[in-house]
Short mmCIF file of C-alpha atoms in Angstrom, two decimals:
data_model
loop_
_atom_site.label_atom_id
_atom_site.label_comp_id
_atom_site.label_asym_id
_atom_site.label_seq_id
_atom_site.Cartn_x
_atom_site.Cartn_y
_atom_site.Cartn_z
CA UNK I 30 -90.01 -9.35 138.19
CA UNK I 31 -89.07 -10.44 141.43
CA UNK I 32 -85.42 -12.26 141.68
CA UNK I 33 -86.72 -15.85 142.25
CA UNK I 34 -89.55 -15.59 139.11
CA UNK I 35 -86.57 -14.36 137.08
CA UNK I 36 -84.09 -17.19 138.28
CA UNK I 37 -86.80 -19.89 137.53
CA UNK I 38 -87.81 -18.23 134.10
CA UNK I 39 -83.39 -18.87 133.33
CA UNK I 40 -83.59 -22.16 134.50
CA UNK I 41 -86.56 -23.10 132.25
CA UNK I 42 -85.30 -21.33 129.13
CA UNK I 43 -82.17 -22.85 129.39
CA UNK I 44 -83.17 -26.52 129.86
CA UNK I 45 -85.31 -25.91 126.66
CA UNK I 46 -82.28 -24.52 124.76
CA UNK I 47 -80.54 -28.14 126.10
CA UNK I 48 -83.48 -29.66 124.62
CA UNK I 49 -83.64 -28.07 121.06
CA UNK I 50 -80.01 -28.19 120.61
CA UNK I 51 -79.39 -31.69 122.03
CA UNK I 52 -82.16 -32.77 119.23
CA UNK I 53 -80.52 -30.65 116.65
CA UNK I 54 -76.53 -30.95 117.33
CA UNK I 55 -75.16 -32.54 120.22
CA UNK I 56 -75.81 -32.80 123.54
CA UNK I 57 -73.78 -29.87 124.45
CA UNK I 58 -75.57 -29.32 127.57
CA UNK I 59 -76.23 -32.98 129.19
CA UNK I 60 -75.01 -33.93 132.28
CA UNK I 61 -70.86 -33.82 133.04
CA UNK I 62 -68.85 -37.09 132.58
CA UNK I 63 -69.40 -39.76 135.14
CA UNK I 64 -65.96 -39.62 137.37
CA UNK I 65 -66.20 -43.51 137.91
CA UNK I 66 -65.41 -43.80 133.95
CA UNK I 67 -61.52 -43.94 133.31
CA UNK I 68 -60.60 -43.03 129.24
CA UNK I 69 -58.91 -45.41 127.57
CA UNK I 70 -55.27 -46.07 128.04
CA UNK I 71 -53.18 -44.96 124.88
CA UNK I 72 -50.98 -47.87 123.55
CA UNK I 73 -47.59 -47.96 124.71
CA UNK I 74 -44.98 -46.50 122.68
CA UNK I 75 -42.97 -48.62 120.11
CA UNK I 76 -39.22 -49.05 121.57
CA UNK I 77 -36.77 -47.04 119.01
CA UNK I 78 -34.21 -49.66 117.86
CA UNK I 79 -30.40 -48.56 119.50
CA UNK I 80 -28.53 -49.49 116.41
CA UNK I 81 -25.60 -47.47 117.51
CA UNK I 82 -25.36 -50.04 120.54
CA UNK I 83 -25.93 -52.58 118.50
CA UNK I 84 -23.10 -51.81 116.37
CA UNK I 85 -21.05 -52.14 119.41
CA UNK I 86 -22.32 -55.54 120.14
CA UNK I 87 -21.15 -56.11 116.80
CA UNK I 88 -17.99 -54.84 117.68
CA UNK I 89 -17.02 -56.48 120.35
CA UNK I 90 -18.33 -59.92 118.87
CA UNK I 91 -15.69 -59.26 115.84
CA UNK I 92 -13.18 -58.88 118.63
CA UNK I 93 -14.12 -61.36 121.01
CA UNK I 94 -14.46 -64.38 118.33
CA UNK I 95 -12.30 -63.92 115.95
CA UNK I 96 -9.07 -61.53 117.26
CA UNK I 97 -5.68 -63.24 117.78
CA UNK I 98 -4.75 -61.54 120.62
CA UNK I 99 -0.65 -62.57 120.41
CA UNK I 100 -0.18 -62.16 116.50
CA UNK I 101 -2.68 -59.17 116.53
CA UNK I 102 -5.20 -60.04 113.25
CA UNK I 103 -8.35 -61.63 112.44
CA UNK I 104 -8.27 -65.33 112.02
CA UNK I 105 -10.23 -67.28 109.47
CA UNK I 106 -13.40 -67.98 111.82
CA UNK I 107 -14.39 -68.12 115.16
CA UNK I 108 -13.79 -72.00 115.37
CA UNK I 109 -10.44 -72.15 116.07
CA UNK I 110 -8.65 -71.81 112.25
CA UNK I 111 -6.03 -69.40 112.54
CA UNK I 112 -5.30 -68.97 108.71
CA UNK I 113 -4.68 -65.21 107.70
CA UNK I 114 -5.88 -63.90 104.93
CA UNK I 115 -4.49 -60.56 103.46
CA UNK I 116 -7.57 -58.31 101.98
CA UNK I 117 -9.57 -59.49 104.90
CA UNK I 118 -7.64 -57.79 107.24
CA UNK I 119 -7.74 -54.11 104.97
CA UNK I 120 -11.69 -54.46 106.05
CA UNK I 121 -10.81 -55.22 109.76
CA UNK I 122 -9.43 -51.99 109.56
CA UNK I 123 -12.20 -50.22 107.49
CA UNK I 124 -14.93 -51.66 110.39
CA UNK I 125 -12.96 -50.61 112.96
CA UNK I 126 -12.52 -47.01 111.39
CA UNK I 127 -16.04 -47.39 111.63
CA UNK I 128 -16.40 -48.04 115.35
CA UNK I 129 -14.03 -45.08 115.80
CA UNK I 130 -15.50 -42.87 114.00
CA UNK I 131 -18.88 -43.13 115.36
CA UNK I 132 -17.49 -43.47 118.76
CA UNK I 133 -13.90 -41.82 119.03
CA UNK I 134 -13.43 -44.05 121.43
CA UNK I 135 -9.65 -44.30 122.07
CA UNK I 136 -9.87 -48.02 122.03
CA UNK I 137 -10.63 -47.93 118.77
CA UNK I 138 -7.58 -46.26 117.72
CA UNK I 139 -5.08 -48.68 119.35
CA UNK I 140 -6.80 -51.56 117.99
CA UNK I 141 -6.29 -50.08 114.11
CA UNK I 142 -2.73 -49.49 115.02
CA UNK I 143 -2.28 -53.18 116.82
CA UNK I 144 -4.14 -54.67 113.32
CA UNK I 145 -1.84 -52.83 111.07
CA UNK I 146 1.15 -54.09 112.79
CA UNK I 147 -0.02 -57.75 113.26
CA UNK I 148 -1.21 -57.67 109.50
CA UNK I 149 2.40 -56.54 108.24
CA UNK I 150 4.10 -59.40 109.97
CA UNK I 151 2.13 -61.84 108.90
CA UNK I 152 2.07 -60.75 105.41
CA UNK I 153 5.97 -61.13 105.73
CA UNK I 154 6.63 -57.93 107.22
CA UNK I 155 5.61 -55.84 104.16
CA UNK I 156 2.16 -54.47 102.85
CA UNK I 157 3.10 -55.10 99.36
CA UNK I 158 1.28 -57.96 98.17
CA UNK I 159 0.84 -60.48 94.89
CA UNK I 160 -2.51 -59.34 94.31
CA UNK I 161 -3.43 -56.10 93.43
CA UNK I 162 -6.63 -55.69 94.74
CA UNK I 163 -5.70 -57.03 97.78
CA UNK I 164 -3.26 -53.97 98.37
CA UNK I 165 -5.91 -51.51 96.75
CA UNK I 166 -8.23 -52.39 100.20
CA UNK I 167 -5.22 -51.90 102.73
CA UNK I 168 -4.79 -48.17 100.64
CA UNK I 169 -8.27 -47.52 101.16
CA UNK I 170 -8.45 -48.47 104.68
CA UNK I 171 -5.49 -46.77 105.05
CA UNK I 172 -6.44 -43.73 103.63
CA UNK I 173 -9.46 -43.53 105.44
CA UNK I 174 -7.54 -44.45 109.05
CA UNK I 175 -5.70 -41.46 108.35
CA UNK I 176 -8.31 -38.92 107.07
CA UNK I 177 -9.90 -39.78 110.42
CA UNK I 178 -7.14 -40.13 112.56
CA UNK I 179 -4.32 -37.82 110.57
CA UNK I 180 -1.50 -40.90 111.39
CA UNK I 181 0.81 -40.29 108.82
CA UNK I 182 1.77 -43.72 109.07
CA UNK I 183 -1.64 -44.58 107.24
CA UNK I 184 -0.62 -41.98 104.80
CA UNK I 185 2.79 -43.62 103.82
CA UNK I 186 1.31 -47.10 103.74
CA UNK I 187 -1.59 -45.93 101.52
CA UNK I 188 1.23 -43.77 99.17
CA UNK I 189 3.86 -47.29 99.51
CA UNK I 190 0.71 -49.05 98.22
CA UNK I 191 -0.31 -47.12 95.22
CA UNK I 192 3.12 -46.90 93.73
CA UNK I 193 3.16 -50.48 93.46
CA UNK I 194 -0.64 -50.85 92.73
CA UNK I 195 -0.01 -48.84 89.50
CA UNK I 196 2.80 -51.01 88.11
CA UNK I 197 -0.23 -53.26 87.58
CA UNK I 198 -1.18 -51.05 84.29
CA UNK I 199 -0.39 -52.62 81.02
CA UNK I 200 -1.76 -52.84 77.61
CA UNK I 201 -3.45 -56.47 77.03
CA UNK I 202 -7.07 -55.69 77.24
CA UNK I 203 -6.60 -52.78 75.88
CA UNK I 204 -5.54 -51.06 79.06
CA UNK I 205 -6.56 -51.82 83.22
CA UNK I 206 -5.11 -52.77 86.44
CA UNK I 207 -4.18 -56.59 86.20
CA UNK I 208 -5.48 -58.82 88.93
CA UNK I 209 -2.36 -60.18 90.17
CA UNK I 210 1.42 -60.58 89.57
CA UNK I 211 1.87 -63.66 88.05
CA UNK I 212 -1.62 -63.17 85.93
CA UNK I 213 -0.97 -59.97 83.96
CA UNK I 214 -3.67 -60.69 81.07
CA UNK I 215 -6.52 -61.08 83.58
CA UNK I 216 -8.27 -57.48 84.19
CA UNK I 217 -10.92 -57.46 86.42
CA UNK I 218 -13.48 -55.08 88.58
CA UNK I 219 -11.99 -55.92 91.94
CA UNK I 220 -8.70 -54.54 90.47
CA UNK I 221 -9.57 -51.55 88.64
CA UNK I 222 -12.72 -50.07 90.33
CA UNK I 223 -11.01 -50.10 93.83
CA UNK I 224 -8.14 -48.73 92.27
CA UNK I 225 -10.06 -45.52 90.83
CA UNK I 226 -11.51 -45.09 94.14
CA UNK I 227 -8.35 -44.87 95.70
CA UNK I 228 -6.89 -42.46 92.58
CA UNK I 229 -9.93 -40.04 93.26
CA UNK I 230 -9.34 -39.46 96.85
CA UNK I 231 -5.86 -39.10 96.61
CA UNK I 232 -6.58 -36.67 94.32
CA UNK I 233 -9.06 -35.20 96.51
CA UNK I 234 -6.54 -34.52 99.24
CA UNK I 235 -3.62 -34.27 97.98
CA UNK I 236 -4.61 -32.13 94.41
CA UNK I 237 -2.05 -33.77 92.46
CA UNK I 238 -2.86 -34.13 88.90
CA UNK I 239 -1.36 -37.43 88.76
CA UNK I 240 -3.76 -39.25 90.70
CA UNK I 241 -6.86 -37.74 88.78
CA UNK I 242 -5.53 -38.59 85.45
CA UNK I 243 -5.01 -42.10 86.55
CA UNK I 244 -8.73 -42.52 88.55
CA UNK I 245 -10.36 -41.18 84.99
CA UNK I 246 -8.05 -43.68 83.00
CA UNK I 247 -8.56 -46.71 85.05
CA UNK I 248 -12.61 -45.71 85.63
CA UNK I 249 -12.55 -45.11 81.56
CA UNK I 250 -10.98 -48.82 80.85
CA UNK I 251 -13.62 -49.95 83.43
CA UNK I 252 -16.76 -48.78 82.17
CA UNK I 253 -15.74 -49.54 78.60
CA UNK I 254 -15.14 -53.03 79.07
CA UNK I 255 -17.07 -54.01 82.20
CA UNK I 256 -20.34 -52.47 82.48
CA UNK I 257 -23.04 -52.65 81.06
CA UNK I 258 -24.01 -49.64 79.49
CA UNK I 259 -28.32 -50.11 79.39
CA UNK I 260 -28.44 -51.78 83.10
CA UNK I 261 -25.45 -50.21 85.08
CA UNK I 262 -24.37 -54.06 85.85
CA UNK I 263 -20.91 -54.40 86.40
CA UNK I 264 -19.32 -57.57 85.20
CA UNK I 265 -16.21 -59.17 87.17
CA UNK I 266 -13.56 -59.67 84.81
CA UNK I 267 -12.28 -60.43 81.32
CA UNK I 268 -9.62 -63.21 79.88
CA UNK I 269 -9.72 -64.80 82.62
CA UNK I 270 -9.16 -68.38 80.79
CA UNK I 271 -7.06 -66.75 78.31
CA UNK I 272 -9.84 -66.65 75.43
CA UNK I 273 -10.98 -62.90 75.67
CA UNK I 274 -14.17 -63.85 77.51
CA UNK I 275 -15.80 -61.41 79.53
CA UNK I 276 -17.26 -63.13 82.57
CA UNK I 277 -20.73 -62.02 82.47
CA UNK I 278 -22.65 -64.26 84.38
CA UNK I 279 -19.78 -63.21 87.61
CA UNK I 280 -22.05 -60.81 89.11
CA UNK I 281 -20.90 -60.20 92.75
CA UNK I 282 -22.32 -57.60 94.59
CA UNK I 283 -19.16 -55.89 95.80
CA UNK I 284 -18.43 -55.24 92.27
CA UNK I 285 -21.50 -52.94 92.06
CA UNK I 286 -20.40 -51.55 95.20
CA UNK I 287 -17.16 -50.05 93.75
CA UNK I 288 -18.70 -49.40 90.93
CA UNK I 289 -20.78 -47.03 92.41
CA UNK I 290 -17.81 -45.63 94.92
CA UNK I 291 -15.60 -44.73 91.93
CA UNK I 292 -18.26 -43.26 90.41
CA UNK I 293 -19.07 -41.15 93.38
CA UNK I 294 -15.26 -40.50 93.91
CA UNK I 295 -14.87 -39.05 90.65
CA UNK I 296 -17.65 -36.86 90.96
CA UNK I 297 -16.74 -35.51 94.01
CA UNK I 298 -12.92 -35.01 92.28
CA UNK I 299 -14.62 -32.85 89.47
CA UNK I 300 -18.25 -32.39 89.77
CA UNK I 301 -18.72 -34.14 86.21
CA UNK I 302 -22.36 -35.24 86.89
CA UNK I 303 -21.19 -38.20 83.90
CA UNK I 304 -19.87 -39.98 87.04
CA UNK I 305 -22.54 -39.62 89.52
CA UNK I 306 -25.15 -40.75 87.10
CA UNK I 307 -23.35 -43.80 86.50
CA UNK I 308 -23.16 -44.84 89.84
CA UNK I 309 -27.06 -44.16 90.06
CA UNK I 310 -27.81 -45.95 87.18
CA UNK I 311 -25.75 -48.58 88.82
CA UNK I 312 -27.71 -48.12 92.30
CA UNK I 313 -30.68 -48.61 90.42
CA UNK I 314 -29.63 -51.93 89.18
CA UNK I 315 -28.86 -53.54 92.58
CA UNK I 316 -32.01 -52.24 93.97
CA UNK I 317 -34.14 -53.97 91.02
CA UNK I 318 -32.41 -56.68 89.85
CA UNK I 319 -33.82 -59.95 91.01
CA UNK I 320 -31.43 -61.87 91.18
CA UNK I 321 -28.65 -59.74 92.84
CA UNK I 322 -31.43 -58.59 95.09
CA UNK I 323 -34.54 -61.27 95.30
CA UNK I 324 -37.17 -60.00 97.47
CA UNK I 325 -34.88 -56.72 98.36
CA UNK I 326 -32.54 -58.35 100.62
CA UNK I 327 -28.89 -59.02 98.90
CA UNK I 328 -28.12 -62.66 97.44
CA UNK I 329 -26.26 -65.18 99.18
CA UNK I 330 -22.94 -65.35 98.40
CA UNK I 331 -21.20 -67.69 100.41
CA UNK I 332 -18.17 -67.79 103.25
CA UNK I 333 -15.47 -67.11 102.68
CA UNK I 334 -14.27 -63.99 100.45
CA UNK I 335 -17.96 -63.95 99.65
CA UNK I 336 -18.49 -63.20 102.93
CA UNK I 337 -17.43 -59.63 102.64
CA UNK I 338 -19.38 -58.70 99.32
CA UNK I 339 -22.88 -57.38 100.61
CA UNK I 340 -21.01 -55.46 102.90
CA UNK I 341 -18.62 -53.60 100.74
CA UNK I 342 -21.69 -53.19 98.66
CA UNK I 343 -23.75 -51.38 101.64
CA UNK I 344 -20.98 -49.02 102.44
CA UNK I 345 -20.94 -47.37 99.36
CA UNK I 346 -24.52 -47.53 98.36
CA UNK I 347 -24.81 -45.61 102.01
CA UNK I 348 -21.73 -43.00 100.78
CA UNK I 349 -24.06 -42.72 97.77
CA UNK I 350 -27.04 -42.31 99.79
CA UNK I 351 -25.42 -39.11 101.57
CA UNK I 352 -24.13 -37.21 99.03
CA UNK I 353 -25.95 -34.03 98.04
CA UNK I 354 -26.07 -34.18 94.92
CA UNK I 355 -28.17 -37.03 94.64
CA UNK I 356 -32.08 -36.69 94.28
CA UNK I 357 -34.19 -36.89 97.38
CA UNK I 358 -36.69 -40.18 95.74
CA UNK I 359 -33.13 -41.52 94.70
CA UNK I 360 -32.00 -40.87 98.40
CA UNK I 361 -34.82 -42.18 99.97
CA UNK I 362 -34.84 -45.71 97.97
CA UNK I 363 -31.31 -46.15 99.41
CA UNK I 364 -32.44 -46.05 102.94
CA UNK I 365 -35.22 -47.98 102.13
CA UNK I 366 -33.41 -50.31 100.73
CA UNK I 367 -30.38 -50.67 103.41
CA UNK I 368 -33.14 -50.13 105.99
CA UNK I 369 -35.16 -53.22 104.93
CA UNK I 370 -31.12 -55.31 104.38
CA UNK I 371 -29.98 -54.03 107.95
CA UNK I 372 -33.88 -54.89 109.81
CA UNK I 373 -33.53 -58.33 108.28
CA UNK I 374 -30.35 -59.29 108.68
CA UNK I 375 -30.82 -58.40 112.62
CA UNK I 376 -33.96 -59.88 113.10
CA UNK I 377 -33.17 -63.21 110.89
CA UNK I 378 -29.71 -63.66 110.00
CA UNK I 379 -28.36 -62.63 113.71
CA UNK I 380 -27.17 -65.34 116.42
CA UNK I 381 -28.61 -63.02 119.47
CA UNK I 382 -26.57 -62.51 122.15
CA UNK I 383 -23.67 -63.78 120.66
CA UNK I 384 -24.19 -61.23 117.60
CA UNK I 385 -22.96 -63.77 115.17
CA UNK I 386 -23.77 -63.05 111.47
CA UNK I 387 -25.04 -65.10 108.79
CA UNK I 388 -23.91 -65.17 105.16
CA UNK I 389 -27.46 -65.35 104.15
CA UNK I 390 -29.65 -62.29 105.80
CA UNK I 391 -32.60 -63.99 106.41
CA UNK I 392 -31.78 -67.04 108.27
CA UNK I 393 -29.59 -67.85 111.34
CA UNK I 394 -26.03 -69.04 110.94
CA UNK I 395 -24.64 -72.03 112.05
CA UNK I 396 -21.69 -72.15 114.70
CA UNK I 397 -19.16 -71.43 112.42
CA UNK I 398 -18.50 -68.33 110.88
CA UNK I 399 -15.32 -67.17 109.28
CA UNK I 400 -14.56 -63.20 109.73
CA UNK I 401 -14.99 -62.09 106.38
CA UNK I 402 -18.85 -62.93 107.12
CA UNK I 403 -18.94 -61.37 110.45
CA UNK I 404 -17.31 -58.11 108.99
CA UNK I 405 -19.81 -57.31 106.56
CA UNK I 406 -22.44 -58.22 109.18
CA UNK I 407 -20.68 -55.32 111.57
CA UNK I 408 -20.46 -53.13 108.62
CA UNK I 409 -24.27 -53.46 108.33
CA UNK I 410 -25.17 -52.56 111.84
CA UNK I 411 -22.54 -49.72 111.93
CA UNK I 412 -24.60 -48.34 108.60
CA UNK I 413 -27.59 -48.46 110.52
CA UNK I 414 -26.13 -46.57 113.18
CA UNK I 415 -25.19 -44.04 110.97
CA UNK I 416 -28.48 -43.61 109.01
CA UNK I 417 -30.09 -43.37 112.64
CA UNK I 418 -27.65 -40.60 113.56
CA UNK I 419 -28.60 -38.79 110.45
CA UNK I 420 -32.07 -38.77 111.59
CA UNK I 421 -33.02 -40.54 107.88
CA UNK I 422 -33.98 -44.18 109.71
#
């Protein structure tokens, strides 16, 4: 067979092969793409939200709006009322412990020392206080300034703190921290739960006996009288009128919040699971309840002292939502849940560029906002930074 008969008789049985298969399969053999045709252009890429630089837009609103610059504190809002308030300042500190650890930016640190200092003088150049949870937030802020920073001076305040904090023990009630000085019969939540927080992680560090036998005593008067024991609620406070009442409508969200941080403290004090599924049972409650939570996002609860609630209530459900113990699902509906709070507060309850926060999370604020809103609004964004840094955003 000569070469050009043989090249033909190729040609042929391959364009039938074309044929048969392009009847059969596909048309694996017809003719190459047209150049002039240009594929289609794949969408563009979703921006990933910076919530670490939003944080520091948070930051620096906090500073820029409502810092006195001479007497070194936060003022009441960022319309010009200079009023101090005590407790608000203990989460000035906690926000910017925050900033600093996320950052370890230098700046930070002089700012917590400046705070501290202003705070003292205007609280009459002491950190003791009339009202015991007040001081049991400046120990806690303290403390955590000086896990972070290893100040002693943080140290000594927090240990000049919880000397006095425990005077506030007596027996009407049947035990727990009173609320104040001049109010001895009055226990409530904000009093003792903070207070067995504190207990715990002085424990934690230090290892003194002491300070675990007083966290489990205070937490034990606390779940007895205050929570309830189906639901995980956590009620605010009891004899409050003088008539032995337990305030059970009072259901504030930071109260849930330390709740579930004492809770978590004392598990991580003695790895009694009791503890951690309280503060998951707890947890639950918040996420499902639909009043504390309607439609997922946290109530309204006003300016104010209010306006710190949701966020002492985010920074321990986020604690909660890093701690290893805690099941994966259980994990995962925490993010989801401080996910959906921190997305809607900055998309609907954020005054953009200013970065001023509202007290309600889906809706814009007005002009005026006093600081202890704006706090829990930074505390929010500096959560978010933190679940994006732990890659579970």
């Amino acid at each position: 067979m000569s070469q050009s008969i043989f090249s033909m008789r190729h040609t042929l049985l391959r364009a039938g092969s074309c044929a048969l298969l392009s009847l059969l399969l596909l048309p694996a053999c017809s003719d190459p793409v047209d150049d002039d045709i240009t594929p289609p252009t794949p969408p563009p890429a979703a921006a990933v939200a910076n919530w670490a630089a939003r944080a520091d837009s948070a930051q620096a609103a906090l500073q820029q709006g409502f810092w006195s610059p001479t007497a070194q504190y936060y003022q009441k809002n960022n319309a010009g009322d200079a009023s101090f308030n005590y407790w608000w300042q203990a989460h000035g500190l906690d926000v910017l412990t925050d900033a600093y650890q996320r950052t370890k930016s230098a700046d930070y640190l002089g700012r917590m020392r400046q705070l501290q200092q202003g705070a003292k003088a205007k609280n009459g150049n002491t950190y003791l206080n009339e009202f015991y949870d007040d001081m049991e937030w400046q120990a806690l802020a303290c403390l955590r300034a000086f896990e972070l920073t290893q100040d002693p001076d943080y140290k000594n305040t927090a240990n000049l703190l919880w000397a006095d904090i425990k005077l506030g023990w007596n027996d009407q009630q049947g035990g727990g921290i009173a609320w104040k000085k001049s109010q001895r019969s009055y226990k409530n939540t904000p009093a003792n739960a903070p207070a067995a927080i504190l207990a715990a992680r002085l424990y934690s560090l230090d290892r003194n006996p002491d300070d675990l036998a007083w966290a489990q005593k205070i937490y034990a008067w606390e779940k007895s009288k205050l929570v309830d024991p189906t639901s995980g609620a956590v009620w605010d406070g009891i004899n409050r009128q003088g008539d032995n009442q337990i305030d059970k409508d009072w259901r504030f969200t930071y109260n849930q919040g330390t709740f579930i941080g004492a809770g978590l403290a004392l598990y991580r004090a003695t790895q009694q699971s009791t503890y951690l599924d309280d503060a998951t049972r707890t947890a639950s409650y918040v996420l499902n309840d639909s009043q504390l939570s309607p439609g997922g996002i946290l109530k309204e609860e006003g300016n104010g002292d209010g306006g710190l609630f949701k966020g002492i209530l985010v920074r321990y459900l986020n604690l909660l939502s890093n701690e290893a113990a805690v099941s994966a699902a259980n994990k995962a509906s925490y993010v989801s849940f401080l996910k959906f709070n921190g997305e809607s507060l900055y998309k609907r309850g954020t005054r953009k560029p200013q970065f001023i926060f509202n007290t309600n999370w889906t809706s814009l604020p007005g002009s005026s906002v006093d600081a202890s809103t704006e706090m829990s609004g930074v505390m929010m964004l500096e959560i978010m930074a933190d679940l994006q840094a732990r890659k579970v955003l």
